[in-house]
PDB file of C-alpha atoms in Angstrom:
ATOM      1  CA  MET O  29      -0.003   0.392  -0.006  1.00  0.00           C
ATOM      2  CA  ILE O  30       1.157   3.503  -0.686  1.00  0.00           C
ATOM      3  CA  ASP O  31       0.369   6.889   0.680  1.00  0.00           C
ATOM      4  CA  GLU O  32       1.650   9.581  -1.911  1.00  0.00           C
ATOM      5  CA  LYS O  33       0.476  13.085  -3.181  1.00  0.00           C
ATOM      6  CA  CYS O  34      -0.426  13.244  -6.839  1.00  0.00           C
ATOM      7  CA  LYS O  35      -0.333  15.511  -9.261  1.00  0.00           C
ATOM      8  CA  VAL O  36      -3.843  16.377 -10.596  1.00  0.00           C
ATOM      9  CA  VAL O  37      -2.933  16.021 -14.541  1.00  0.00           C
ATOM     10  CA  GLU O  38      -6.636  16.245 -15.401  1.00  0.00           C
ATOM     11  CA  HIS O  39     -10.238  16.962 -13.594  1.00  0.00           C
ATOM     12  CA  THR O  40     -12.921  16.995 -16.299  1.00  0.00           C
ATOM     13  CA  ASP O  41     -16.707  17.462 -16.063  1.00  0.00           C
ATOM     14  CA  ILE O  42     -18.908  14.926 -18.868  1.00  0.00           C
ATOM     15  CA  GLY O  43     -22.227  16.255 -17.458  1.00  0.00           C
ATOM     16  CA  ALA O  44     -25.182  14.425 -15.096  1.00  0.00           C
ATOM     17  CA  GLY O  45     -22.717  15.061 -12.077  1.00  0.00           C
ATOM     18  CA  TYR O  46     -19.434  12.393 -13.666  1.00  0.00           C
ATOM     19  CA  ARG O  47     -16.232  13.657 -13.834  1.00  0.00           C
ATOM     20  CA  TYR O  48     -13.197  12.405 -14.771  1.00  0.00           C
ATOM     21  CA  LEU O  49     -10.594  12.931 -12.444  1.00  0.00           C
ATOM     22  CA  VAL O  50      -6.346  11.377 -13.647  1.00  0.00           C
ATOM     23  CA  LEU O  51      -3.561  11.742 -11.394  1.00  0.00           C
ATOM     24  CA  GLU O  52      -0.079  11.318 -11.716  1.00  0.00           C
ATOM     25  CA  ALA O  53       0.527   8.726  -9.453  1.00  0.00           C
ATOM     26  CA  PRO O  54       4.019   6.024 -11.041  1.00  0.00           C
ATOM     27  CA  GLN O  55       4.440   3.556  -7.941  1.00  0.00           C
ATOM     28  CA  MET O  56      -0.127   3.475  -7.482  1.00  0.00           C
ATOM     29  CA  ALA O  57      -0.154   2.622 -11.500  1.00  0.00           C
ATOM     30  CA  ALA O  58       1.673   0.534 -11.889  1.00  0.00           C
ATOM     31  CA  GLU O  59       1.067  -1.817  -8.790  1.00  0.00           C
ATOM     32  CA  LEU O  60      -3.604  -1.232  -9.521  1.00  0.00           C
ATOM     33  CA  VAL O  61      -5.993  -4.566 -10.318  1.00  0.00           C
ATOM     34  CA  PRO O  62      -8.446  -3.785 -12.046  1.00  0.00           C
ATOM     35  CA  GLY O  63     -11.176  -3.970  -9.069  1.00  0.00           C
ATOM     36  CA  GLN O  64      -9.267  -2.397  -5.741  1.00  0.00           C
ATOM     37  CA  PHE O  65      -9.714   0.609  -4.840  1.00  0.00           C
ATOM     38  CA  VAL O  66      -7.921   3.737  -3.853  1.00  0.00           C
ATOM     39  CA  HIS O  67      -8.628   6.512  -0.876  1.00  0.00           C
ATOM     40  CA  VAL O  68      -8.841   9.925  -1.415  1.00  0.00           C
ATOM     41  CA  LYS O  69      -8.016  12.055   1.090  1.00  0.00           C
ATOM     42  CA  VAL O  70     -10.119  15.859  -0.038  1.00  0.00           C
ATOM     43  CA  PRO O  71      -8.778  19.130   0.264  1.00  0.00           C
ATOM     44  CA  ALA O  72     -10.102  21.475   2.405  1.00  0.00           C
ATOM     45  CA  LEU O  73     -12.069  18.035   4.220  1.00  0.00           C
ATOM     46  CA  GLU O  74      -8.934  16.742   5.441  1.00  0.00           C
ATOM     47  CA  ALA O  75      -9.269  18.223   8.728  1.00  0.00           C
ATOM     48  CA  SER O  76     -13.259  17.270   9.559  1.00  0.00           C
ATOM     49  CA  ALA O  77     -13.635  14.411   7.017  1.00  0.00           C
ATOM     50  CA  LEU O  78     -12.267  10.824   5.820  1.00  0.00           C
ATOM     51  CA  ARG O  79     -10.966  10.060   2.734  1.00  0.00           C
ATOM     52  CA  ARG O  80     -13.932   9.052   0.307  1.00  0.00           C
ATOM     53  CA  PRO O  81     -13.063   5.705  -1.687  1.00  0.00           C
ATOM     54  CA  PHE O  82     -13.047   5.361  -5.035  1.00  0.00           C
ATOM     55  CA  SER O  83     -12.971   2.685  -7.683  1.00  0.00           C
ATOM     56  CA  VAL O  84     -10.342   3.403 -10.543  1.00  0.00           C
ATOM     57  CA  PHE O  85     -11.286   3.781 -14.045  1.00  0.00           C
ATOM     58  CA  ASP O  86      -7.475   3.392 -15.345  1.00  0.00           C
ATOM     59  CA  ALA O  87      -4.095   2.821 -15.019  1.00  0.00           C
ATOM     60  CA  GLU O  88      -0.971   3.239 -17.113  1.00  0.00           C
ATOM     61  CA  ASP O  89       2.032   5.149 -18.154  1.00  0.00           C
ATOM     62  CA  GLY O  90       1.943   6.853 -14.250  1.00  0.00           C
ATOM     63  CA  LYS O  91      -1.065   8.402 -14.018  1.00  0.00           C
ATOM     64  CA  VAL O  92      -4.281   7.066 -12.180  1.00  0.00           C
ATOM     65  CA  THR O  93      -7.796   7.747 -13.385  1.00  0.00           C
ATOM     66  CA  VAL O  94     -10.819   7.770 -11.319  1.00  0.00           C
ATOM     67  CA  LEU O  95     -14.539   8.523 -12.385  1.00  0.00           C
ATOM     68  CA  TYR O  96     -17.140   9.345  -9.350  1.00  0.00           C
ATOM     69  CA  LYS O  97     -20.491  10.985  -8.990  1.00  0.00           C
ATOM     70  CA  THR O  98     -21.435  13.888  -7.020  1.00  0.00           C
ATOM     71  CA  VAL O  99     -23.136  12.389  -4.659  1.00  0.00           C
ATOM     72  CA  GLY O 100     -22.229  14.582  -1.214  1.00  0.00           C
ATOM     73  CA  ARG O 101     -20.714  17.098   0.489  1.00  0.00           C
ATOM     74  CA  GLY O 102     -17.006  14.741  -0.165  1.00  0.00           C
ATOM     75  CA  THR O 103     -17.356  15.016  -3.457  1.00  0.00           C
ATOM     76  CA  ALA O 104     -18.733  18.254  -3.483  1.00  0.00           C
ATOM     77  CA  ALA O 105     -14.763  19.214  -1.969  1.00  0.00           C
ATOM     78  CA  LEU O 106     -13.998  17.299  -4.611  1.00  0.00           C
ATOM     79  CA  ASN O 107     -15.080  18.966  -7.929  1.00  0.00           C
ATOM     80  CA  ALA O 108     -13.263  22.323  -7.044  1.00  0.00           C
ATOM     81  CA  VAL O 109      -9.628  20.302  -7.397  1.00  0.00           C
ATOM     82  CA  GLN O 110      -8.041  22.173 -10.680  1.00  0.00           C
ATOM     83  CA  ALA O 111      -5.415  20.550 -12.866  1.00  0.00           C
ATOM     84  CA  GLY O 112      -2.082  21.171 -10.714  1.00  0.00           C
ATOM     85  CA  ASP O 113      -2.981  20.800  -7.174  1.00  0.00           C
ATOM     86  CA  THR O 114      -2.394  17.880  -5.649  1.00  0.00           C
ATOM     87  CA  VAL O 115      -4.330  16.062  -3.369  1.00  0.00           C
ATOM     88  CA  ASN O 116      -3.121  12.300  -0.693  1.00  0.00           C
ATOM     89  CA  VAL O 117      -3.933   9.155  -2.381  1.00  0.00           C
ATOM     90  CA  MET O 118      -3.943   6.470  -0.817  1.00  0.00           C
ATOM     91  CA  GLY O 119      -4.011   2.481  -2.550  1.00  0.00           C
ATOM     92  CA  PRO O 120      -3.865   0.315  -3.999  1.00  0.00           C
ATOM     93  CA  LEU O 121      -6.045  -0.901  -1.316  1.00  0.00           C
ATOM     94  CA  GLY O 122      -9.050  -4.172  -1.356  1.00  0.00           C
ATOM     95  CA  HIS O 123      -9.382  -8.056  -3.250  1.00  0.00           C
ATOM     96  CA  GLY O 124      -9.506  -6.957  -6.921  1.00  0.00           C
ATOM     97  CA  PHE O 125     -11.084  -8.912 -10.224  1.00  0.00           C
ATOM     98  CA  PRO O 126      -9.423 -11.965 -11.224  1.00  0.00           C
ATOM     99  CA  LEU O 127      -7.514 -11.825 -14.080  1.00  0.00           C
ATOM    100  CA  LYS O 128      -8.268 -14.886 -16.381  1.00  0.00           C
ATOM    101  CA  CYS O 129     -11.598 -15.440 -17.149  1.00  0.00           C
ATOM    102  CA  ASP O 130     -13.035 -19.746 -18.856  1.00  0.00           C
ATOM    103  CA  GLY O 131     -15.023 -18.841 -21.568  1.00  0.00           C
ATOM    104  CA  GLU O 132     -16.603 -15.577 -21.796  1.00  0.00           C
ATOM    105  CA  ALA O 133     -16.184 -12.776 -20.076  1.00  0.00           C
ATOM    106  CA  LEU O 134     -19.371 -10.950 -19.681  1.00  0.00           C
ATOM    107  CA  LEU O 135     -19.153  -7.026 -17.460  1.00  0.00           C
ATOM    108  CA  VAL O 136     -22.155  -5.856 -16.501  1.00  0.00           C
ATOM    109  CA  GLY O 137     -22.414  -2.298 -15.196  1.00  0.00           C
ATOM    110  CA  GLY O 138     -24.817   0.586 -14.068  1.00  0.00           C
ATOM    111  CA  GLY O 139     -24.191   4.234 -13.861  1.00  0.00           C
ATOM    112  CA  TYR O 140     -20.603   4.542 -12.087  1.00  0.00           C
ATOM    113  CA  GLY O 141     -19.739   1.157 -11.813  1.00  0.00           C
ATOM    114  CA  VAL O 142     -18.539   1.250 -15.362  1.00  0.00           C
ATOM    115  CA  ALA O 143     -15.369   2.368 -13.657  1.00  0.00           C
ATOM    116  CA  PRO O 144     -13.355  -0.317 -12.754  1.00  0.00           C
ATOM    117  CA  LEU O 145     -15.096  -2.875 -15.297  1.00  0.00           C
ATOM    118  CA  HIS O 146     -13.437  -0.327 -18.255  1.00  0.00           C
ATOM    119  CA  PHE O 147      -9.525  -1.040 -16.626  1.00  0.00           C
ATOM    120  CA  LEU O 148     -10.923  -4.884 -16.295  1.00  0.00           C
ATOM    121  CA  ALA O 149     -11.638  -4.495 -19.835  1.00  0.00           C
ATOM    122  CA  LYS O 150      -8.278  -2.931 -21.156  1.00  0.00           C
ATOM    123  CA  ARG O 151      -6.292  -5.795 -19.040  1.00  0.00           C
ATOM    124  CA  PHE O 152      -8.558  -8.409 -20.975  1.00  0.00           C
ATOM    125  CA  VAL O 153      -8.514  -7.413 -23.949  1.00  0.00           C
ATOM    126  CA  ALA O 154      -4.518  -6.885 -24.039  1.00  0.00           C
ATOM    127  CA  ALA O 155      -4.142 -10.061 -22.591  1.00  0.00           C
ATOM    128  CA  ALA O 156      -3.398 -13.556 -25.268  1.00  0.00           C
ATOM    129  CA  GLY O 157      -5.343 -16.501 -25.307  1.00  0.00           C
ATOM    130  CA  LEU O 158      -8.680 -14.162 -24.005  1.00  0.00           C
ATOM    131  CA  PRO O 159     -11.894 -13.623 -25.461  1.00  0.00           C
ATOM    132  CA  ARG O 160     -12.597  -9.915 -26.722  1.00  0.00           C
ATOM    133  CA  PRO O 161     -15.747  -9.119 -23.275  1.00  0.00           C
ATOM    134  CA  LYS O 162     -19.101  -8.329 -24.150  1.00  0.00           C
ATOM    135  CA  LEU O 163     -20.032  -5.982 -21.955  1.00  0.00           C
ATOM    136  CA  PHE O 164     -23.361  -4.487 -20.313  1.00  0.00           C
ATOM    137  CA  ILE O 165     -24.359  -0.942 -19.442  1.00  0.00           C
ATOM    138  CA  GLY O 166     -27.369   0.003 -17.780  1.00  0.00           C
ATOM    139  CA  GLY O 167     -28.839   3.441 -16.159  1.00  0.00           C
ATOM    140  CA  ARG O 168     -31.890   5.282 -15.351  1.00  0.00           C
ATOM    141  CA  THR O 169     -31.330   7.696 -18.760  1.00  0.00           C
ATOM    142  CA  ALA O 170     -29.178   7.884 -21.138  1.00  0.00           C
ATOM    143  CA  ALA O 171     -26.606  10.457 -19.731  1.00  0.00           C
ATOM    144  CA  ASP O 172     -26.092   7.468 -16.928  1.00  0.00           C
ATOM    145  CA  LEU O 173     -24.317   5.208 -19.265  1.00  0.00           C
ATOM    146  CA  LEU O 174     -20.950   6.518 -19.254  1.00  0.00           C
ATOM    147  CA  ALA O 175     -16.998   5.810 -21.190  1.00  0.00           C
ATOM    148  CA  LEU O 176     -18.710   4.548 -23.776  1.00  0.00           C
ATOM    149  CA  ASP O 177     -16.545   5.453 -26.071  1.00  0.00           C
ATOM    150  CA  HIS O 178     -13.576   4.905 -23.899  1.00  0.00           C
ATOM    151  CA  PHE O 179     -15.344   1.156 -24.476  1.00  0.00           C
ATOM    152  CA  GLN O 180     -15.725   1.400 -28.240  1.00  0.00           C
ATOM    153  CA  LYS O 181     -12.220   2.291 -28.496  1.00  0.00           C
ATOM    154  CA  LEU O 182     -11.385  -0.895 -26.969  1.00  0.00           C
ATOM    155  CA  GLY O 183     -13.411  -2.503 -30.044  1.00  0.00           C
ATOM    156  CA  ILE O 184     -15.317  -4.648 -27.247  1.00  0.00           C
ATOM    157  CA  GLU O 185     -19.626  -5.953 -28.279  1.00  0.00           C
ATOM    158  CA  ILE O 186     -21.572  -3.106 -25.822  1.00  0.00           C
ATOM    159  CA  PHE O 187     -25.779  -3.537 -24.847  1.00  0.00           C
ATOM    160  CA  THR O 188     -27.145  -0.764 -22.793  1.00  0.00           C
ATOM    161  CA  ALA O 189     -30.282  -0.257 -21.148  1.00  0.00           C
ATOM    162  CA  THR O 190     -32.148   2.417 -19.651  1.00  0.00           C
ATOM    163  CA  ASN O 191     -34.899   2.767 -17.666  1.00  0.00           C
ATOM    164  CA  ASP O 192     -37.005   5.713 -19.601  1.00  0.00           C
ATOM    165  CA  GLY O 193     -35.963   3.991 -22.939  1.00  0.00           C
ATOM    166  CA  SER O 194     -33.884   6.900 -23.565  1.00  0.00           C
ATOM    167  CA  ALA O 195     -31.167   4.377 -24.702  1.00  0.00           C
ATOM    168  CA  GLY O 196     -30.700   0.763 -26.099  1.00  0.00           C
ATOM    169  CA  VAL O 197     -33.186  -0.990 -24.707  1.00  0.00           C
ATOM    170  CA  LYS O 198     -35.921  -0.276 -22.324  1.00  0.00           C
ATOM    171  CA  GLY O 199     -35.269  -1.369 -19.118  1.00  0.00           C
ATOM    172  CA  LEU O 200     -33.033  -3.251 -16.716  1.00  0.00           C
ATOM    173  CA  VAL O 201     -29.398  -4.398 -17.886  1.00  0.00           C
ATOM    174  CA  THR O 202     -30.491  -7.500 -17.190  1.00  0.00           C
ATOM    175  CA  ASP O 203     -32.904  -7.777 -20.354  1.00  0.00           C
ATOM    176  CA  PRO O 204     -30.017  -7.892 -22.727  1.00  0.00           C
ATOM    177  CA  LEU O 205     -27.769 -10.032 -20.225  1.00  0.00           C
ATOM    178  CA  ASP O 206     -30.702 -12.659 -20.227  1.00  0.00           C
ATOM    179  CA  ASP O 207     -30.784 -12.871 -24.218  1.00  0.00           C
ATOM    180  CA  ILE O 208     -26.659 -13.347 -24.640  1.00  0.00           C
ATOM    181  CA  LEU O 209     -27.288 -15.949 -21.746  1.00  0.00           C
ATOM    182  CA  ALA O 210     -29.874 -17.663 -23.345  1.00  0.00           C
ATOM    183  CA  ASN O 211     -28.021 -18.001 -27.175  1.00  0.00           C
ATOM    184  CA  PHE O 212     -25.241 -19.142 -24.504  1.00  0.00           C
ATOM    185  CA  ARG O 213     -26.914 -21.907 -22.933  1.00  0.00           C
ATOM    186  CA  ASN O 214     -28.499 -23.100 -26.280  1.00  0.00           C
ATOM    187  CA  ARG O 215     -24.713 -23.363 -27.708  1.00  0.00           C
ATOM    188  CA  GLY O 216     -22.891 -24.706 -24.441  1.00  0.00           C
ATOM    189  CA  THR O 217     -21.035 -21.395 -23.904  1.00  0.00           C
ATOM    190  CA  LYS O 218     -18.895 -21.298 -20.915  1.00  0.00           C
ATOM    191  CA  PHE O 219     -18.673 -17.808 -19.553  1.00  0.00           C
ATOM    192  CA  GLU O 220     -17.660 -15.845 -16.228  1.00  0.00           C
ATOM    193  CA  LEU O 221     -19.571 -12.529 -15.116  1.00  0.00           C
ATOM    194  CA  PHE O 222     -18.011  -9.385 -13.795  1.00  0.00           C
ATOM    195  CA  ALA O 223     -20.243  -6.630 -12.224  1.00  0.00           C
ATOM    196  CA  CYS O 224     -20.317  -3.436 -10.488  1.00  0.00           C
ATOM    197  CA  GLY O 225     -23.302  -1.490  -9.612  1.00  0.00           C
ATOM    198  CA  PRO O 226     -26.392  -1.106  -7.687  1.00  0.00           C
ATOM    199  CA  ASP O 227     -26.893  -4.224  -5.171  1.00  0.00           C
ATOM    200  CA  PRO O 228     -30.529  -4.838  -6.871  1.00  0.00           C
ATOM    201  CA  MET O 229     -28.348  -5.064  -9.918  1.00  0.00           C
ATOM    202  CA  LEU O 230     -25.375  -6.933  -7.937  1.00  0.00           C
ATOM    203  CA  LYS O 231     -27.905  -9.553  -6.749  1.00  0.00           C
ATOM    204  CA  ALA O 232     -29.230  -9.922  -9.777  1.00  0.00           C
ATOM    205  CA  VAL O 233     -26.074 -10.819 -12.101  1.00  0.00           C
ATOM    206  CA  ALA O 234     -24.922 -12.590  -8.763  1.00  0.00           C
ATOM    207  CA  LEU O 235     -27.581 -14.899  -8.941  1.00  0.00           C
ATOM    208  CA  ARG O 236     -27.769 -15.320 -13.054  1.00  0.00           C
ATOM    209  CA  ALA O 237     -24.137 -16.903 -12.065  1.00  0.00           C
ATOM    210  CA  THR O 238     -24.576 -19.385  -9.258  1.00  0.00           C
ATOM    211  CA  GLY O 239     -27.628 -20.554 -11.069  1.00  0.00           C
ATOM    212  CA  THR O 240     -26.151 -21.613 -14.337  1.00  0.00           C
ATOM    213  CA  GLY O 241     -23.108 -22.838 -12.511  1.00  0.00           C
ATOM    214  CA  SER O 242     -20.874 -20.858 -13.685  1.00  0.00           C
ATOM    215  CA  LYS O 243     -18.100 -18.243 -11.755  1.00  0.00           C
ATOM    216  CA  GLY O 244     -19.550 -14.655 -10.782  1.00  0.00           C
ATOM    217  CA  TRP O 245     -17.248 -12.166  -9.910  1.00  0.00           C
ATOM    218  CA  ILE O 246     -19.430  -8.950  -7.470  1.00  0.00           C
ATOM    219  CA  SER O 247     -17.596  -5.643  -6.831  1.00  0.00           C
ATOM    220  CA  MET O 248     -19.863  -5.079  -3.396  1.00  0.00           C
ATOM    221  CA  ASP O 249     -19.961  -1.148  -2.688  1.00  0.00           C
ATOM    222  CA  ARG O 250     -20.314  -0.501   0.650  1.00  0.00           C
ATOM    223  CA  HIS O 251     -19.041   2.965   2.974  1.00  0.00           C
ATOM    224  CA  MET O 252     -15.802   2.161   3.506  1.00  0.00           C
ATOM    225  CA  VAL O 253     -14.437   4.910   6.389  1.00  0.00           C
ATOM    226  CA  CYS O 254     -10.933   3.305   7.137  1.00  0.00           C
ATOM    227  CA  GLY O 255     -10.076   1.142   3.681  1.00  0.00           C
ATOM    228  CA  VAL O 256      -7.890  -1.231   5.838  1.00  0.00           C
ATOM    229  CA  GLY O 257     -10.095  -3.113   7.906  1.00  0.00           C
ATOM    230  CA  ALA O 258     -10.454  -1.448  11.187  1.00  0.00           C
ATOM    231  CA  CYS O 259     -13.555   0.064  11.472  1.00  0.00           C
ATOM    232  CA  TYR O 260     -15.900  -2.288  10.252  1.00  0.00           C
ATOM    233  CA  ALA O 261     -17.774  -0.245   8.856  1.00  0.00           C
ATOM    234  CA  CYS O 262     -18.420  -1.925   5.412  1.00  0.00           C
ATOM    235  CA  ILE O 263     -19.453  -5.463   6.866  1.00  0.00           C
ATOM    236  CA  GLN O 264     -20.613  -7.538   3.413  1.00  0.00           C
ATOM    237  CA  LYS O 265     -22.511 -11.102   4.879  1.00  0.00           C
ATOM    238  CA  THR O 266     -21.175 -14.414   2.677  1.00  0.00           C
ATOM    239  CA  VAL O 267     -20.771 -18.102   3.436  1.00  0.00           C
ATOM    240  CA  ARG O 268     -17.817 -17.468   5.789  1.00  0.00           C
ATOM    241  CA  GLY O 269     -19.791 -14.305   8.133  1.00  0.00           C
ATOM    242  CA  ASN O 270     -19.422 -11.446   7.816  1.00  0.00           C
ATOM    243  CA  SER O 271     -16.685  -9.891   5.732  1.00  0.00           C
ATOM    244  CA  ARG O 272     -14.658  -6.390   5.032  1.00  0.00           C
ATOM    245  CA  CYS O 273     -15.946  -4.881   1.431  1.00  0.00           C
ATOM    246  CA  CYS O 274     -12.347  -3.145   1.893  1.00  0.00           C
ATOM    247  CA  ILE O 275     -10.548  -6.255   2.318  1.00  0.00           C
ATOM    248  CA  GLU O 276     -11.398  -8.707   1.614  1.00  0.00           C
ATOM    249  CA  GLY O 277     -13.867  -7.386  -1.264  1.00  0.00           C
ATOM    250  CA  PRO O 278     -14.928  -5.353  -3.025  1.00  0.00           C
ATOM    251  CA  VAL O 279     -14.956  -7.734  -5.260  1.00  0.00           C
ATOM    252  CA  PHE O 280     -16.368 -11.208  -4.081  1.00  0.00           C
ATOM    253  CA  ALA O 281     -16.957 -14.463  -5.965  1.00  0.00           C
ATOM    254  CA  ALA O 282     -20.755 -14.569  -6.438  1.00  0.00           C
ATOM    255  CA  ALA O 283     -20.905 -18.066  -4.874  1.00  0.00           C
ATOM    256  CA  ASP O 284     -20.002 -16.561  -1.224  1.00  0.00           C
ATOM    257  CA  LEU O 285     -22.065 -13.709  -0.616  1.00  0.00           C
ATOM    258  CA  VAL O 286     -25.769 -13.813   1.427  1.00  0.00           C
ATOM    259  CA  TRP O 287     -28.380 -11.327   0.824  1.00  0.00           C
TER     260      TRP O 287
END
């Protein structure tokens, strides 16, 4: 684990409350695994608030990128950070996704849950001998379908769904996923599921993995206050008892989760 002051290279507003924050962090970038997270000390809140956890969208060329949404006091304060500023960042933290897949890799994300899936997709595309993954992205509206251009540059097939029908299939992201799973069952195609997003979606994806006897890897979003397993605020029930998302997770095997 590294605790370093990182220069802000870029901070971009992409609309609907979402932003990319690019940090110069060569040591961290070299060690990060998709699915792990970083803990950011938000400037102007150091004396009154704990760090904020963020999934990693990308890590390459000595830079770490996070994709986040403004949802509270901490992220609202983070909005004020500008290129050239420095922020204190701790990481890599947590247990990430496996970087091997037995069969087709199906990535399922909701909202800014696509962040670690982009990092994972890049690793799968770059790895020799692995099939190009398929991506399923869901959101409330078209504005919540994030980073599509980044995934398109990777040349992977993308399936979208929105609750209001403003883009892709009208409904849940599991709707286009179910179509592919039915096709895979008919053809006897092996697959693994990798998911990050809101809890109802994660539960639905995990049950599809366990219900078909396939492997599933689920990134759980809990309130990771300390980030190092000391506070026990990010507990997730598993078949082995209570597990800490910041240490044993945030990525768990679908078969290990208790809903």
